[in-house]
Tab-separated table of C-alpha atoms and ligand atoms in Angstrom:
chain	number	residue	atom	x	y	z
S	1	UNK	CA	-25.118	7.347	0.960
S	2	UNK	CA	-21.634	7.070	2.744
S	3	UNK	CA	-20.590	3.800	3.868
S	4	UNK	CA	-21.265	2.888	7.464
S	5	UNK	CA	-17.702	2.763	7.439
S	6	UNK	CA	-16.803	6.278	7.054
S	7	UNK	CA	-19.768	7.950	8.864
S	8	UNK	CA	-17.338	9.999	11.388
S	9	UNK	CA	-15.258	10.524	8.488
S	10	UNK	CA	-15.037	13.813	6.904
S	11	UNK	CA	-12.211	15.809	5.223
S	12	UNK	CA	-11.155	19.044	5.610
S	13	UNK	CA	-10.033	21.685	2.944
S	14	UNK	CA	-6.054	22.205	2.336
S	15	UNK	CA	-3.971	24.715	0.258
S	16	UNK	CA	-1.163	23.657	-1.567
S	17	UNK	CA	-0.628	27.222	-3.636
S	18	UNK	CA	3.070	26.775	-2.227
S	19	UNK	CA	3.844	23.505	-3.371
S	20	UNK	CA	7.637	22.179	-2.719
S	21	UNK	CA	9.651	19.728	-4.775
S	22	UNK	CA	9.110	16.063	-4.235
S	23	UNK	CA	9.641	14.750	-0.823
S	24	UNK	CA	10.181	11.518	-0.071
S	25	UNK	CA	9.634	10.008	3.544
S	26	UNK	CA	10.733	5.845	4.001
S	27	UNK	CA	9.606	4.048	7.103
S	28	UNK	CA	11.148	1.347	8.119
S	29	UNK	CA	11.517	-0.388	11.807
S	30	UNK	CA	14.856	-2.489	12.184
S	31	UNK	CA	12.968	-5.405	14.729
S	32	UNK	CA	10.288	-5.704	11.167
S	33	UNK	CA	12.344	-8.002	9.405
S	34	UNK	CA	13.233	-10.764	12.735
S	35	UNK	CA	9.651	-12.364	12.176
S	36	UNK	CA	9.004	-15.944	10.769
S	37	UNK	CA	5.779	-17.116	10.031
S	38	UNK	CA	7.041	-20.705	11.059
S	39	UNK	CA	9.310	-23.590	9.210
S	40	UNK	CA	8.164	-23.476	5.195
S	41	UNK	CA	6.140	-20.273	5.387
S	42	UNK	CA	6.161	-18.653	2.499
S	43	UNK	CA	5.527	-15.084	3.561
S	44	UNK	CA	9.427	-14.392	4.940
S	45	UNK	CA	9.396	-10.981	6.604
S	46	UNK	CA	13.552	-11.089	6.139
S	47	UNK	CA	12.316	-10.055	2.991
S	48	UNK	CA	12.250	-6.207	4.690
S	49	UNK	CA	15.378	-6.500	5.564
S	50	UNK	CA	17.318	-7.577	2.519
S	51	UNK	CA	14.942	-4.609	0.434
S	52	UNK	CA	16.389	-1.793	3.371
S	53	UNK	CA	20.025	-3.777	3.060
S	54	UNK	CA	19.769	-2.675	-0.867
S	55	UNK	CA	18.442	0.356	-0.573
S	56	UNK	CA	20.965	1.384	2.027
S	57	UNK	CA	23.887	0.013	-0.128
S	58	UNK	CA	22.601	1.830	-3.053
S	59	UNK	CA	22.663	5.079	-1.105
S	60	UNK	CA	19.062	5.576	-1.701
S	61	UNK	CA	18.602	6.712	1.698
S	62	UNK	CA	20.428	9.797	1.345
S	63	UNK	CA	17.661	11.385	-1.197
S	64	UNK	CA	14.834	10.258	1.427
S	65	UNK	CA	13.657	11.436	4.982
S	66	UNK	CA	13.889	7.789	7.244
S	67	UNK	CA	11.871	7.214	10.015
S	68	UNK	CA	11.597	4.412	12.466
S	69	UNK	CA	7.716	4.453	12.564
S	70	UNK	CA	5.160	4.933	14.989
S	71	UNK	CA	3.554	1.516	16.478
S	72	UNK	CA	-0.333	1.161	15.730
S	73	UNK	CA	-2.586	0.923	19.223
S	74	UNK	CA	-5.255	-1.064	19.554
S	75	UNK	CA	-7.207	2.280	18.732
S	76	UNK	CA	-6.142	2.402	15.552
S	77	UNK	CA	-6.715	-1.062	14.454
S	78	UNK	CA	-10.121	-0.893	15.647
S	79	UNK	CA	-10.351	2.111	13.394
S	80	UNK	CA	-11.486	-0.762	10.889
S	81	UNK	CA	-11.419	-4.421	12.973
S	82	UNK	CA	-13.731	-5.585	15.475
S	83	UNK	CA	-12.553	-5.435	18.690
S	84	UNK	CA	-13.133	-9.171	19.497
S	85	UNK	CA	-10.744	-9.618	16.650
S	86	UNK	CA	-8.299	-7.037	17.989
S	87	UNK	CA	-8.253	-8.635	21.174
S	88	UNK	CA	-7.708	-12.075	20.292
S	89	UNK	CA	-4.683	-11.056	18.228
S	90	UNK	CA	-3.110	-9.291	21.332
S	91	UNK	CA	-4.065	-12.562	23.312
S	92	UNK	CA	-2.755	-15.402	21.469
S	93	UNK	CA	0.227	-16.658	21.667
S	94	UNK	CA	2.274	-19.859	20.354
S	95	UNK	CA	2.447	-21.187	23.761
S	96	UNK	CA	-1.319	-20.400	24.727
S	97	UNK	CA	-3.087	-20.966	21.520
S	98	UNK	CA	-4.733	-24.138	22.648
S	99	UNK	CA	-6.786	-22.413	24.771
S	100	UNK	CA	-8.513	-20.497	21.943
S	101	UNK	CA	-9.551	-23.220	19.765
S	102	UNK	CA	-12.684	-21.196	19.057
S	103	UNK	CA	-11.415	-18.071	18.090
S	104	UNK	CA	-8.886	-19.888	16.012
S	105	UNK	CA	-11.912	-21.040	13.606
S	106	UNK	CA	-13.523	-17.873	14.128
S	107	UNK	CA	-11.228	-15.465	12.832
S	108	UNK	CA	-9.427	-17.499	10.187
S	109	UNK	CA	-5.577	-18.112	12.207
S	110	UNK	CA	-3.710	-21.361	12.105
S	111	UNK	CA	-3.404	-22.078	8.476
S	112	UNK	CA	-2.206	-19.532	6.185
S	113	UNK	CA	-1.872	-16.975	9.116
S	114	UNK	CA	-0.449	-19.221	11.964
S	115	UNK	CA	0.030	-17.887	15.071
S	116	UNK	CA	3.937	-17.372	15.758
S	117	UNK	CA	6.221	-15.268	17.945
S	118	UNK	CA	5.491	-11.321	18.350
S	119	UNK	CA	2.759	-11.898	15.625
S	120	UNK	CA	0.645	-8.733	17.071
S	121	UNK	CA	3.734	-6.521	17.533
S	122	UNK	CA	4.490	-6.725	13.416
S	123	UNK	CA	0.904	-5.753	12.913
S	124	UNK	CA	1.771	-2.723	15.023
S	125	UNK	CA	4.455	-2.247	13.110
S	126	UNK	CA	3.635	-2.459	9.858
S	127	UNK	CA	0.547	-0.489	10.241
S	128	UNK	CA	2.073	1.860	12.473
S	129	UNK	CA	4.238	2.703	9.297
S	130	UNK	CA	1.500	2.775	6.772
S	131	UNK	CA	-0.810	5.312	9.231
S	132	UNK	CA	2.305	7.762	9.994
S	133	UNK	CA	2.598	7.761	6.092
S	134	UNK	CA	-1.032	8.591	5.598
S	135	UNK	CA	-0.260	10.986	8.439
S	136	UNK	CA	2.785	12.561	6.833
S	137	UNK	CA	1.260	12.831	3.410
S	138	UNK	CA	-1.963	14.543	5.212
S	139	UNK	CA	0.574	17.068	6.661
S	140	UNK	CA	2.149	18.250	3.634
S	141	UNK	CA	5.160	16.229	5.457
S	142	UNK	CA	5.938	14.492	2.352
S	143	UNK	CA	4.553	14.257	-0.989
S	144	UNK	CA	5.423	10.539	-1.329
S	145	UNK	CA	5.649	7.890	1.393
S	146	UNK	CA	6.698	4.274	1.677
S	147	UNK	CA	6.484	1.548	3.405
S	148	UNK	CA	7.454	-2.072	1.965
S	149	UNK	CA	5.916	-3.652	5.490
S	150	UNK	CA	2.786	-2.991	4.429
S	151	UNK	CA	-0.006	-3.336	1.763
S	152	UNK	CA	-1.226	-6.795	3.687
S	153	UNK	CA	-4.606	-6.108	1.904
S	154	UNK	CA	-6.339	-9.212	2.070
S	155	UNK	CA	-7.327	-9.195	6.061
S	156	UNK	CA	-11.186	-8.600	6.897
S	157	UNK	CA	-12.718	-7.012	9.639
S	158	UNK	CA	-13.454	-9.575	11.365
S	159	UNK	CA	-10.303	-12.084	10.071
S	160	UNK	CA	-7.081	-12.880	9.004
S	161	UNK	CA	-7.115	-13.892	5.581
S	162	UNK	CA	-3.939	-14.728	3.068
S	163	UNK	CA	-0.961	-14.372	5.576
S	164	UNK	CA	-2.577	-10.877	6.548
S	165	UNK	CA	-3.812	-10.065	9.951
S	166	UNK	CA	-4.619	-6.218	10.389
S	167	UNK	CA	-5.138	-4.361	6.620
S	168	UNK	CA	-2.993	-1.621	7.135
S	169	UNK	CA	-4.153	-0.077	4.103
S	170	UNK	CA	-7.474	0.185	4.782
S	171	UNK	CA	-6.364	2.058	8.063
S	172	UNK	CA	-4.326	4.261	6.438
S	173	UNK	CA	-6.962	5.020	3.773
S	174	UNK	CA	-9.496	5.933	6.513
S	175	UNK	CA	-6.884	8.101	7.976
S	176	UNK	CA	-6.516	10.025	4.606
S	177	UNK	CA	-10.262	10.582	3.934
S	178	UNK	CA	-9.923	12.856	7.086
S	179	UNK	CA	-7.882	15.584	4.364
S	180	UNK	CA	-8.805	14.012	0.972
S	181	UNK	CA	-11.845	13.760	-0.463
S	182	UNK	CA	-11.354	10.933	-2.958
S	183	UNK	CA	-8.510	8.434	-2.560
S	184	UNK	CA	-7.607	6.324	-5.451
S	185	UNK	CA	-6.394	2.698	-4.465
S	186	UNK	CA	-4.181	0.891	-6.416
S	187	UNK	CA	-3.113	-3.203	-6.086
S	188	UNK	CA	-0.461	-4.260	-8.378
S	189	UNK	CA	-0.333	-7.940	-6.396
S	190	UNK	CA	-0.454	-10.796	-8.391
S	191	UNK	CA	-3.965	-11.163	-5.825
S	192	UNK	CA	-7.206	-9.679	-6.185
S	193	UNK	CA	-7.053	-6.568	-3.297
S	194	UNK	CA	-10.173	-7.804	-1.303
S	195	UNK	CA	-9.703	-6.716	1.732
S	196	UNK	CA	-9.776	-3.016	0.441
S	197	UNK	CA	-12.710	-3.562	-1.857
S	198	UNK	CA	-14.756	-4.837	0.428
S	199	UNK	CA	-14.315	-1.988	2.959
S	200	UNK	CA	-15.114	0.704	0.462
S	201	UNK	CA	-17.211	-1.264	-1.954
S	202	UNK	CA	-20.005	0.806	-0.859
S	203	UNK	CA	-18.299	4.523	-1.135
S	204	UNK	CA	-17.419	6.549	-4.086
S	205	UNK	CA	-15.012	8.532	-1.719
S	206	UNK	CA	-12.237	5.474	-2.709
S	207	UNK	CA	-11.870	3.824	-5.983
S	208	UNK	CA	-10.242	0.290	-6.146
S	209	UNK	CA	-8.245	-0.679	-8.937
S	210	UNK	CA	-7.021	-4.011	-8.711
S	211	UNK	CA	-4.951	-5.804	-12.003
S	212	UNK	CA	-4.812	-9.532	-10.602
S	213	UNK	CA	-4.739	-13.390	-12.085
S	214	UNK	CA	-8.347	-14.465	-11.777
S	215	UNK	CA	-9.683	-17.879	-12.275
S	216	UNK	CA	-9.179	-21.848	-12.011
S	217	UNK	CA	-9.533	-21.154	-7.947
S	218	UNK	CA	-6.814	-18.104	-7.724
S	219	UNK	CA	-6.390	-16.843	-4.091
S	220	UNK	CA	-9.039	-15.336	-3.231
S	221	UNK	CA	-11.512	-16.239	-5.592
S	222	UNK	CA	-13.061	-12.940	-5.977
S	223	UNK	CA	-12.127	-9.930	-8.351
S	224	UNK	CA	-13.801	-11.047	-11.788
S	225	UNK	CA	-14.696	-8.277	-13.801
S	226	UNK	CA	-18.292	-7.266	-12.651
S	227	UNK	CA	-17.648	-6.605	-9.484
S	228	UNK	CA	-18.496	-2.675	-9.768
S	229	UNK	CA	-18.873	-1.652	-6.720
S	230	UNK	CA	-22.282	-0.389	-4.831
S	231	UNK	CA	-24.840	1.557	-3.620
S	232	UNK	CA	-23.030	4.986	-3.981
S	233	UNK	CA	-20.210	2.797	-4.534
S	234	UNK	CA	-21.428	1.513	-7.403
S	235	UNK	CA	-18.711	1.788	-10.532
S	236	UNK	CA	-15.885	3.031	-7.737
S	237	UNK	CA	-14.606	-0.281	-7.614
S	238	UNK	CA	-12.577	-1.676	-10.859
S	239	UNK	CA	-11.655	-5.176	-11.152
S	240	UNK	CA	-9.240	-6.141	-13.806
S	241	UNK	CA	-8.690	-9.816	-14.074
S	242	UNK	CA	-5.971	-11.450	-15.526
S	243	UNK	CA	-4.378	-14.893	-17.050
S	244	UNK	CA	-1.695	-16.282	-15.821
S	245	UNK	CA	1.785	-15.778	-17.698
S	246	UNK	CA	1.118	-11.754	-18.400
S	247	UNK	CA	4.201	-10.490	-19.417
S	248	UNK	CA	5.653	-6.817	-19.352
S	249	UNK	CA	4.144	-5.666	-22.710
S	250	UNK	CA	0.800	-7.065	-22.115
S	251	UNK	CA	0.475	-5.405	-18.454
S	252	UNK	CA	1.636	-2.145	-19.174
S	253	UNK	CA	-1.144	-1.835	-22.532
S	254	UNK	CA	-3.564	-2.300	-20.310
S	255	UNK	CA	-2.280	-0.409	-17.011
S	256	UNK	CA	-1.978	2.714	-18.217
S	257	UNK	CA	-5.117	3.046	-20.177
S	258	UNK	CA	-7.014	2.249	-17.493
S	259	UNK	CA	-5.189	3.785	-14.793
S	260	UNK	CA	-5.197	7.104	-17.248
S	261	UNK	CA	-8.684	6.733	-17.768
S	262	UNK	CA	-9.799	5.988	-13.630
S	263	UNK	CA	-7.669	9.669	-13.292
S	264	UNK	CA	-8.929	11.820	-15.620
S	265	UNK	CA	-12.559	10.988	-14.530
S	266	UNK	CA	-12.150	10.333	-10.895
S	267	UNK	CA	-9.505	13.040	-10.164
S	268	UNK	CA	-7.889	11.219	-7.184
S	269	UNK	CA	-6.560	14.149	-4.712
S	270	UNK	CA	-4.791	10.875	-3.306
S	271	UNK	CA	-3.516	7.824	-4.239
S	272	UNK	CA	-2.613	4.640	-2.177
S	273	UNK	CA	-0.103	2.050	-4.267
S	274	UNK	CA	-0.036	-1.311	-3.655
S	275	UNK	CA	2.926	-2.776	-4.796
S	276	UNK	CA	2.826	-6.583	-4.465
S	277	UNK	CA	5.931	-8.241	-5.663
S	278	UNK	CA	4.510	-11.562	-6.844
S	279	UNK	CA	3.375	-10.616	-9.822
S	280	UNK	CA	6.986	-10.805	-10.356
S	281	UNK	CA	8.174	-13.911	-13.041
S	282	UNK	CA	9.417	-17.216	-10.743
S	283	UNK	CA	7.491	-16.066	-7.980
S	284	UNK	CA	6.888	-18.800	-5.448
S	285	UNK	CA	3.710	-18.504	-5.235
S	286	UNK	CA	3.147	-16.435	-8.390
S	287	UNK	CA	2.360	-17.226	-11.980
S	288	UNK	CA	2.976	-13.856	-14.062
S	289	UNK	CA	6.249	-13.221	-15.770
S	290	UNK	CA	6.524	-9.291	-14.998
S	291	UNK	CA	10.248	-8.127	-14.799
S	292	UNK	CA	11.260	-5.791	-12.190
S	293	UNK	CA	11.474	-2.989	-14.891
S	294	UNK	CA	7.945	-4.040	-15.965
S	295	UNK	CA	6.845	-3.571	-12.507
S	296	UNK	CA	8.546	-1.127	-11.764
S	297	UNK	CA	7.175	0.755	-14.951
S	298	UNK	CA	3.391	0.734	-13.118
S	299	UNK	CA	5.361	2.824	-10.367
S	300	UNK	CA	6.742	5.218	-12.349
S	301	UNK	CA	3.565	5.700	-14.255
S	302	UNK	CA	1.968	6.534	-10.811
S	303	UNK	CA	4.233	9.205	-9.749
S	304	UNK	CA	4.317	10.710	-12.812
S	305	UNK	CA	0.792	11.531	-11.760
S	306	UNK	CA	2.283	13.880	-9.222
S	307	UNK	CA	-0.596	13.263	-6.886
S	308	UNK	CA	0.568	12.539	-3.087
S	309	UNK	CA	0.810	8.965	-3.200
S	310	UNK	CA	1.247	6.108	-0.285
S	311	UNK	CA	3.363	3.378	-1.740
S	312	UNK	CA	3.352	-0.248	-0.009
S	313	UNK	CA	4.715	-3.602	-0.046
S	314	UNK	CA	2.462	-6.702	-0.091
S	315	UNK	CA	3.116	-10.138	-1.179
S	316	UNK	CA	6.554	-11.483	-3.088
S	317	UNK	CA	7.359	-14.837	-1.973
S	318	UNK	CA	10.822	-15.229	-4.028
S	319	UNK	CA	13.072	-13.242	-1.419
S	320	UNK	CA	15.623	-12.271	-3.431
S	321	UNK	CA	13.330	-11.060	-6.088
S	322	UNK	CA	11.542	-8.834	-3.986
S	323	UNK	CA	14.020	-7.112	-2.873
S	324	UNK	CA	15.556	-6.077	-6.040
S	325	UNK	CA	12.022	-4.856	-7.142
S	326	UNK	CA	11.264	-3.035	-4.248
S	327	UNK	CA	14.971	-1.385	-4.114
S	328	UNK	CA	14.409	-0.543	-7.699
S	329	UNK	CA	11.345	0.668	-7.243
S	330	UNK	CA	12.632	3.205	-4.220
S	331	UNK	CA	15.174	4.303	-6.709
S	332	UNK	CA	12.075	5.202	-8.931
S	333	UNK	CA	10.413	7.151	-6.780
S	334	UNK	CA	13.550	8.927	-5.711
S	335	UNK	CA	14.441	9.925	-9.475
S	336	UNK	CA	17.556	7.611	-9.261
S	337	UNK	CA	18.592	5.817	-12.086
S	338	UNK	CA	20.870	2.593	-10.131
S	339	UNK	CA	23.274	0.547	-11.565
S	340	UNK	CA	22.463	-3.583	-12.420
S	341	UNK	CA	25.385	-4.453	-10.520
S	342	UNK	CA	24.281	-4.987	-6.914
S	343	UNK	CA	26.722	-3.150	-4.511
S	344	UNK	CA	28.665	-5.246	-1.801
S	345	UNK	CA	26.245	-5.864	0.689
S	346	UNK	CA	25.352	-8.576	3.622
S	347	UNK	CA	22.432	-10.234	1.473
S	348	UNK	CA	24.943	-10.678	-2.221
S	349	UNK	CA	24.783	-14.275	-1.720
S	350	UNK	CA	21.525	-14.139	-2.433
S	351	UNK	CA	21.550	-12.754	-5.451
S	352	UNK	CA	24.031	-15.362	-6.955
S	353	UNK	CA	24.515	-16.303	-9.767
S	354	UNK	CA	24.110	-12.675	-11.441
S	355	UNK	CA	24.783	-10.523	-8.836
S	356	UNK	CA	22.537	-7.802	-10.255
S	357	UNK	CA	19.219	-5.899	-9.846
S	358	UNK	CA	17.026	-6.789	-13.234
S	359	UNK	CA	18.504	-10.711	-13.735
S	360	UNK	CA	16.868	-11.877	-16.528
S	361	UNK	CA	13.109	-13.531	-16.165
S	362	UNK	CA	13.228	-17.310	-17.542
S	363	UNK	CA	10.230	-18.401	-16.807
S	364	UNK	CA	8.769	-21.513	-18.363
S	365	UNK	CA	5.041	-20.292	-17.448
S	366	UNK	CA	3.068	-20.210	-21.066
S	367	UNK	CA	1.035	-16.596	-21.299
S	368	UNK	CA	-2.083	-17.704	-21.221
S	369	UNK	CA	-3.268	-13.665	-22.141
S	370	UNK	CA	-4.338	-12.712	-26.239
S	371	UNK	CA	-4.392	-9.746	-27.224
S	372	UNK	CA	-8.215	-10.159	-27.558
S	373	UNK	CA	-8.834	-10.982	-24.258
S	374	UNK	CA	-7.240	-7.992	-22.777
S	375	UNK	CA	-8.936	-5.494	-25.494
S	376	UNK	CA	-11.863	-6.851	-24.196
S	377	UNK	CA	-11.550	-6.780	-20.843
S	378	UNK	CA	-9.818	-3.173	-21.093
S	379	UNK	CA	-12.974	-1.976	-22.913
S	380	UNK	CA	-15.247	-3.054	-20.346
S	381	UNK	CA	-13.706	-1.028	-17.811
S	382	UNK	CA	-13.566	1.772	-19.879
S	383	UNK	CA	-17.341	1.749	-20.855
S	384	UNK	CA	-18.263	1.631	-16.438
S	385	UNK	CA	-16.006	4.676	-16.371
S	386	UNK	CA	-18.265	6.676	-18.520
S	387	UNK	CA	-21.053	6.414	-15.375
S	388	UNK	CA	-18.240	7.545	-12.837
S	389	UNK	CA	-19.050	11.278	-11.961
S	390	UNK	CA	-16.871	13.726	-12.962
S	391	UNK	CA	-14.317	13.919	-9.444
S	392	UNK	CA	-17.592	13.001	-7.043
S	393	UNK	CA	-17.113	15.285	-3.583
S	394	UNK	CA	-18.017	15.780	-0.758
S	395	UNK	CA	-19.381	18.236	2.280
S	396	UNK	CA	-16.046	19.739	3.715
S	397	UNK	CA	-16.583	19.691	7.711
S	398	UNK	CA	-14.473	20.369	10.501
S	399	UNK	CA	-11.870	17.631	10.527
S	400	UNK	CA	-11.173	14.991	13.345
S	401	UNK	CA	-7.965	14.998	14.880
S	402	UNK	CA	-4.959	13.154	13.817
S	403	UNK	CA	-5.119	9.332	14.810
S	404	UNK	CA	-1.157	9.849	15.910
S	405	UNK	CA	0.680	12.969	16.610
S	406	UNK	CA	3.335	13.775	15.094
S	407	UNK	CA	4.414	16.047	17.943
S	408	UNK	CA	4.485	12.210	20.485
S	409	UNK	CA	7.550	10.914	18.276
S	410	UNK	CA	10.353	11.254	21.091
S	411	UNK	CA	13.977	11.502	20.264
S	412	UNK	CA	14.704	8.292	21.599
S	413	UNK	CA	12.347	6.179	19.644
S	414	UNK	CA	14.070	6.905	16.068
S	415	UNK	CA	16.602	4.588	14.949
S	416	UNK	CA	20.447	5.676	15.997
S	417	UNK	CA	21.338	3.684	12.840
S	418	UNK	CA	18.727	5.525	10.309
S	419	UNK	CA	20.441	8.947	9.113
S	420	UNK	CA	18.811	11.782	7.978
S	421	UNK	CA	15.980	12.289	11.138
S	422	UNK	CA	13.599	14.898	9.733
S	423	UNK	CA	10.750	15.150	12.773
S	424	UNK	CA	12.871	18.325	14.368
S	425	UNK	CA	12.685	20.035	10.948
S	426	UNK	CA	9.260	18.896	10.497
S	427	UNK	CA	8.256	20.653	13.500
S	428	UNK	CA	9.637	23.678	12.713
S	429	UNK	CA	7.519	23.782	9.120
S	430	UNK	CA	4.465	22.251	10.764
S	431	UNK	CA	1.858	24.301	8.578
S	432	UNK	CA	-0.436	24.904	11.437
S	433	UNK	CA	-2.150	27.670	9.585
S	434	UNK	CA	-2.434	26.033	6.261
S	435	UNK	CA	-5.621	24.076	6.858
S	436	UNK	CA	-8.867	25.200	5.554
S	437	UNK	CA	-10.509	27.009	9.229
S	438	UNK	CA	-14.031	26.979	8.647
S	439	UNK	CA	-15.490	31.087	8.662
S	440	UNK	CA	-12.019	31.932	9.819
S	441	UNK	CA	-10.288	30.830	6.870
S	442	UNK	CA	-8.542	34.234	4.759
S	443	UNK	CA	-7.139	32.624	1.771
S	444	UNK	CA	-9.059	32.943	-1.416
S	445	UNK	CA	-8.175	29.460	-2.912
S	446	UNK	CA	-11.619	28.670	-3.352
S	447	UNK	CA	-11.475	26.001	-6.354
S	448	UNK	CA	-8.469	23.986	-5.196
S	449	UNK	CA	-11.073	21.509	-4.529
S	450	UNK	CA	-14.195	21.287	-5.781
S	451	UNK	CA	-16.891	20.789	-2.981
L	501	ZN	ZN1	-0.302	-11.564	-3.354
């Protein structure tokens, strides 16, 4: 049985037989990084900023396609949300949010995810991004894209939850099950991915990985081990639970197994990667002692997959540290090896006293990981992967249309100040005729995927 969820969603057939080298599209809207969450938030959109600063100093942007991204309509976030939900988060406002007292309870805003200035425009935003990547990746538009504004995976359908409002990923995910027929998800977060698993905990069209700190309370409480999955979902959803103080060596031996192992038995024809930069050492929040070449390793290991892959942000409450990780991490995906010493740039002061991209990590946080624990915790997952089916499918059916058009992005909307605008040439090599046409179709590439 299909989830509820995905009941109008079906994908549709593609070729690939011409396949082009790697192509990476970067969204990224200027007005994303002018948000504050209020006085002593921790969640610092800047962040966005000082990560596009780097990457722009580093000339990263010149081996990428840049777009200023479409902004998600109510439409689309009620692809997954309830509308009550949607339409309290257009409502409210700082200076009217005593009149909504109710709703405030209701959907979980005030606390963790107050209500402050333009808060439903950078849900637009940064789901806007995430679904034209989806978009672009179901288009053959790219074979990689990013977007460090999102991966807020911990909102519900019916509620904000851990300084996330609208789950852009799950969004973005429904928007690839259109073309895909299994979608791999990935969380890298220092938090357990909830917000995902829950809306495909009863599908085996996505698998959920998430490698988190779980126990003594951890945000959000949920990810332990045996939490499989079910229904038809049952096994598709992988829970990896770690200790607090995991450093590089430790998280990689058990990464890659298991992210080797989810592949060769799930066969993924795409994958979404959440990136989460507090799993970073000195997070503020945070309580792992990754490096940003540790972290950055888990990235690599992904697109060495060479599977079209969605790559997002998340949480990373040290500013400084997030943006070298996620600048590093661009480079990564880019095939460019950068130099430690950060270029000249408007953000350097904060990157005293070093001045460079991998400063050393010196935490004082104890590892609280043995090798034990982690061979068995890596062995239970392994084991539930033996009742995974071999790449599970589905019925191919006509497809839906496109949630955006990529034909509606007007001249005027990209950025002046972003180089390299690819949506003219993008028309030109819109592959029109490359999707699978039901009786029509003349290609003979029956086996590309298995239905
Ligand atoms: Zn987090």
């Amino acid at each position: 049985m299909v989830s509820p969820l995905l009941s109008s969603v079906t994908p549709v057939m593609k070729h690939s037989k011409f396949k082009m080298a790697s192509k990476v599209a970067y969204f990224y809207d200027p007005d994303v990084g002018s948000f504050h969450y209020g006085p002593g938030h921790p969640m610092k959109p800047q962040r966005l900023s000082a990560t596009h600063n780097l990457v722009l100093h580093y000339d990263l942007h010149k081996k990428m396609q840049l777009y200023r991204p479409y902004r998600a309509s109510y439409h689309d976030m009620c692809r997954f949300h309830s509308e009550d939900y949607i339409d309290f988060l257009q409502r409210v406002t700082p200076q009217n949010v005593q009149n909504f007292t109710k709703s405030l309870s209701l959907f979980n805003v005030g606390d963790d995810c107050p209500v402050f200035d333009g808060m439903y425009d950078f849900c637009t935003m940064y789901t806007g991004a995430s679904l034209e990547g989806a978009t672009k990746l179901n288009n053959d538009h790219c074979d990689i894209a990013i977007n460090w504004s999102g991966g807020l995976h911990h909102a519900k359908k019916f509620e904000a939850s851990g300084f996330c409002y609208v789950n852009d990923i799950v969004i973005a995910i429904l928007e690839l099950l259109k073309y895909h027929p299994r979608v791999m998800y990935v969380d890298i977060d220092i938090h357990h991915g909830d917000g995902v698993q829950e809306a495909f905990y009863l599908t085996d069209r996505v698998m959920t990985v998430s490698f988190h700190k779980y126990g003594n309370y951890f945000f959000p409480g949920t990810g332990d081990m045996y939490e499989l999955g079910s229904e038809s979902g049952k096994f598709y959803s992988v829970n990896v639970p770690l200790k607090e103080g995991i450093d590089d060596q430790m998280y990689i031996s058990i990464f890659k197994p298991v992210m080797q192992a989810v592949v060769n038995h799930y066969q993924p024809t795409c994958i979404v990667l959440q990136c989460g930069a507090d799993s970073l050492g000195n997070d503020r929040l945070g309580c792992f002692s990754l490096t940003t070449k540790g972290h950055g390793e888990c990235v690599q290991f992904m697109k060495d997959l060479n599977i079209p892959m969605l790559v997002l942000g998340g949480g990373g409450y040290t500013l400084r540290n997030v943006a070298r990780c996620w600048t590093y991490e661009t480079g990564v995906l880019v095939d460019e090896d950068i130099k430690n010493d950060l270029p000249f740039n408007e953000y350097l002061a904060y990157f005293a006293p070093d001045f460079v991209l991998h400063p050393e990590i010196s935490s004082k946080q104890e590892n609280h990981n043995t090798k034990q624990y982690l061979d068995s915790v890596r062995q239970f997952v392994l084991d539930n992967l033996r009742h995974v089916a071999y790449a599970p499918s589905v019925q191919m059916q006509d497809v839906p249309p496109d949630l955006i058009s990529l034909d509606n992005v007007e001249e005027s909307e990209l950025d002046p100040d972003i180089r390299n605008h690819q949506e003219d040439i993008d028309r030109r090599v819109e592959p029109n005729n490359e999707f699978f046409d039901g009786e029509q179709d003349q290609d003979k590439d029956e086996g590309l995927l298995d239905v």
